[in-house]
């Protein structure tokens, strides 16, 4: 009897697809997983130079990585992204969906065109990547989606962003249950304030300082902090964690 399920990898051939892998948290995830021995497909939307820098750093350190351009909201482009992973490295064992947009506005003033663009990447994109992950991940594999701790903190001006990320959290929990029997985990990481260009843009030094002091650990997170959480969730050691939302925020309530 034949099946269409992907075959399990050998120990030396684990492969990760990381969307939004050219900068910020995505880049840190790519570099951390590469240090852990995974071959990396570095997805990017527009910044080819940044993706090439990420790939060059991984390869210079003895890892294996390739850049692949794809708009995560374009399902055909996402399918091609996974095709490239299979063609170059033989399969897919970890998918980390770091790609995302952020737009801040009070609800009353929000331009709904901005809302549509935000949803296109953060919600439709999450669905497109999740579909391919569900179809392509090999047994023992892991999918990590990204939310935000602001789903819990409910900061003003984050209404559109939180609406999309709340949807992501719910979909990831459902997907974990839909993949019963496949030996595949699905979890969501929800960072708190993290020192990336996306987070720092448009904020005053006073705002940044106030947010840095909010967690009990009294600092901003770093992309590397989040990458270590992702590395655990995609590792054999983290495989018993499934269907969870992990708030990686230094204790921010």
C-alpha positions as a printed Julia matrix, in Angstrom:
253×3 Matrix{Float64}:
   0.0    0.0    0.0
   1.44   3.35  -1.02
   0.89   6.75   0.61
   1.54  10.33  -0.38
   3.09  11.25   2.96
   6.66  12.62   2.88
   9.34  10.19   4.02
  11.17  10.78   7.31
  14.58  12.49   7.08
  17.89  11.06   8.11
  19.73  12.78  10.95
  21.94  14.67   8.52
  19.25  16.06   6.22
  16.86  18.13   8.33
  15.69  21.17   6.4
  13.98  24.38   7.5
  11.97  26.89   5.5
  11.98  30.28   7.22
   9.74  32.99   5.78
  10.8   36.55   6.39
  14.28  35.15   6.93
  16.32  38.05   5.6
  16.09  40.41   8.59
  15.23  40.73  12.27
  13.85  37.7   14.07
  13.73  35.72  10.84
  17.43  36.2   10.23
  18.26  35.19  13.81
  16.11  32.07  13.41
  17.89  31.15  10.18
  21.32  31.5   11.75
  20.4   29.62  14.92
  18.82  26.68  13.07
  21.82  26.56  10.73
  24.15  26.34  13.74
  22.01  23.44  14.92
  22.75  21.63  11.67
  19.66  22.3    9.55
  19.84  23.31   5.91
  17.99  26.62   5.54
  15.74  28.06   2.86
  15.81  31.81   3.51
  12.6   33.29   2.16
  12.31  37.02   1.51
   9.73  39.28  -0.1
  11.72  42.22  -1.53
  15.16  42.68   0.05
  17.33  40.32  -1.97
  20.54  41.9   -0.66
  19.58  41.24   2.97
  18.65  37.64   2.13
  21.99  37.15   0.39
  23.76  38.5    3.49
  21.93  35.99   5.67
  22.79  33.13   3.32
  26.42  34.21   3.03
  26.81  34.33   6.82
  25.37  30.83   7.18
  27.48  29.35   4.41
  30.65  31.07   5.67
  30.09  29.42   9.05
  29.9   25.98   7.46
  26.13  25.72   7.09
  23.94  25.28   4.03
  21.45  27.89   2.89
  19.79  29.29  -0.21
  17.66  32.43  -0.71
  14.21  32.12  -2.31
  11.95  35.06  -3.08
   8.21  34.64  -2.47
   5.29  36.76  -1.33
   3.79  34.64   1.44
   0.28  35.75   0.5
   0.7   34.36  -3.03
  -0.14  30.68  -2.77
   1.55  29.81  -6.06
   4.76  31.53  -4.98
   4.64  29.73  -1.62
   4.2   26.37  -3.37
   7.26  27.19  -5.5
   9.18  28.09  -2.33
   8.53  24.62  -0.93
   9.33  23.04  -4.3
  12.76  24.68  -4.15
  13.33  23.34  -0.64
  12.56  19.82  -1.8
  14.62  20.15  -4.97
  17.69  21.59  -3.22
  17.66  19.66   0.05
  15.31  16.7   -0.36
  12.38  17.67   1.88
  11.09  19.93   4.66
  11.27  19.25   8.4
  10.69  22.66   9.98
   8.66  25.64   8.81
   8.92  28.95  10.65
   6.59  31.69   9.43
   8.31  34.9   10.51
   7.02  37.05   7.65
   4.74  39.82   8.83
   3.68  43.47   8.7
   3.05  45.97  11.48
   0.87  49.07  11.27
  -0.19  51.15  14.27
  -3.3   53.31  14.41
  -6.24  53.98  16.71
  -9.27  52.04  15.53
 -11.18  55.25  14.78
  -8.44  56.52  12.45
  -7.39  53.3   10.73
  -7.18  53.41   6.94
  -8.94  50.22   5.89
  -6.58  49.87   2.94
  -3.8   49.51   5.52
  -5.93  46.89   7.3
  -6.31  44.96   4.04
  -2.55  45.01   3.4
  -1.87  43.88   6.96
  -4.33  41.0    6.69
  -2.96  39.98   3.31
   0.46  39.25   4.77
  -0.34  38.34   8.37
  -3.5   36.26   7.88
  -3.71  35.16   4.25
   0.07  34.65   4.26
  -0.15  32.54   7.4
  -2.8   30.37   5.73
  -0.79  29.96   2.53
   2.34  28.91   4.44
   0.35  26.66   6.78
  -1.24  24.87   3.83
   2.12  23.99   2.31
   3.55  23.06   5.71
   0.65  20.67   6.31
   1.14  19.07   2.9
   4.94  18.9    2.84
   6.34  18.45   6.36
   7.92  15.07   6.97
   7.15  12.94  10.05
   8.89  14.38  13.09
   8.55  17.87  11.64
   7.43  21.15  13.2
   5.59  24.29  12.18
   6.03  27.5   14.16
   3.75  30.45  13.52
   4.22  33.95  14.91
   1.83  36.04  16.96
   2.49  38.85  19.45
   2.22  39.27  23.2
   0.09  42.34  22.52
  -2.79  39.88  22.04
  -2.66  39.75  25.84
  -1.44  43.24  26.75
  -3.92  45.01  24.44
  -1.8   48.13  23.92
  -3.64  51.03  22.22
  -3.01  51.51  18.48
  -2.34  47.8   17.91
  -5.96  46.91  17.03
  -5.39  45.89  13.4
  -2.19  44.01  14.17
  -3.69  42.14  17.12
  -6.82  41.24  15.18
  -4.7   39.46  12.59
  -2.41  37.78  15.08
  -5.35  36.55  17.17
  -6.59  34.82  14.04
  -3.17  33.23  13.54
  -3.16  31.84  17.07
  -6.55  30.21  16.56
  -5.64  28.73  13.19
  -2.39  27.26  14.5
  -4.22  25.53  17.37
  -6.72  24.05  14.93
  -3.96  22.93  12.55
  -2.2   21.11  15.39
  -5.34  19.03  15.86
  -5.9   18.51  12.15
  -2.43  16.96  11.85
  -3.24  14.21  14.38
  -1.38  11.02  13.52
   1.28  12.74  11.35
   3.92  13.2   14.11
   4.06  16.93  13.31
   3.91  19.69  15.91
   2.32  23.1   15.43
   3.01  25.92  17.88
   2.89  29.71  17.97
   5.54  32.02  19.4
   4.24  35.38  20.64
   7.19  37.73  21.27
   6.99  40.75  23.53
   8.87  43.98  22.74
  11.88  42.86  20.71
  14.64  45.09  19.35
  14.07  44.72  15.62
  13.8   47.41  12.94
  10.08  46.62  12.65
   9.56  47.27  16.37
  11.85  50.3   16.74
  10.61  52.2   13.68
   8.56  55.27  14.56
   9.08  55.07  18.33
  10.71  57.75  20.43
  13.58  56.9   22.81
  11.17  57.5   25.69
   8.65  55.0   24.3
  11.36  52.41  23.75
  12.69  52.9   27.28
   9.21  52.55  28.78
   8.59  49.3   26.88
  12.0   47.97  27.83
  11.22  48.45  31.51
   7.76  46.8   31.3
   8.87  43.14  31.67
  10.25  42.0   35.05
  13.57  41.33  33.3
  13.65  45.07  32.43
  15.0   44.92  28.91
  13.84  44.47  25.35
  14.04  41.02  23.9
  16.57  40.32  21.19
  16.02  38.43  17.94
  18.36  35.79  19.35
  16.11  35.33  22.41
  13.23  34.45  20.1
  15.39  32.3   17.84
  16.36  30.09  20.78
  12.68  29.5   21.57
  12.01  28.56  17.94
  15.03  26.26  17.91
  13.67  24.37  20.92
  10.2   24.0   19.4
  11.64  22.65  16.13
  14.1   20.31  17.82
  13.57  16.67  18.84
  13.84  17.86  22.47
  10.84  20.15  21.98
   8.66  17.69  20.11
   6.33  16.99  23.03
   5.22  20.64  22.98
   2.3   20.83  20.57
  -0.71  23.07  20.02
   0.6   25.83  22.3
   1.04  29.61  22.24
   4.32  30.5   23.9
   4.6   34.1   25.14
   8.32  34.86  24.84
   8.35  38.25  26.53
  10.47  38.29  29.7
   7.42  38.06  31.93
   5.36  40.88  30.42
   1.78  40.53  31.65
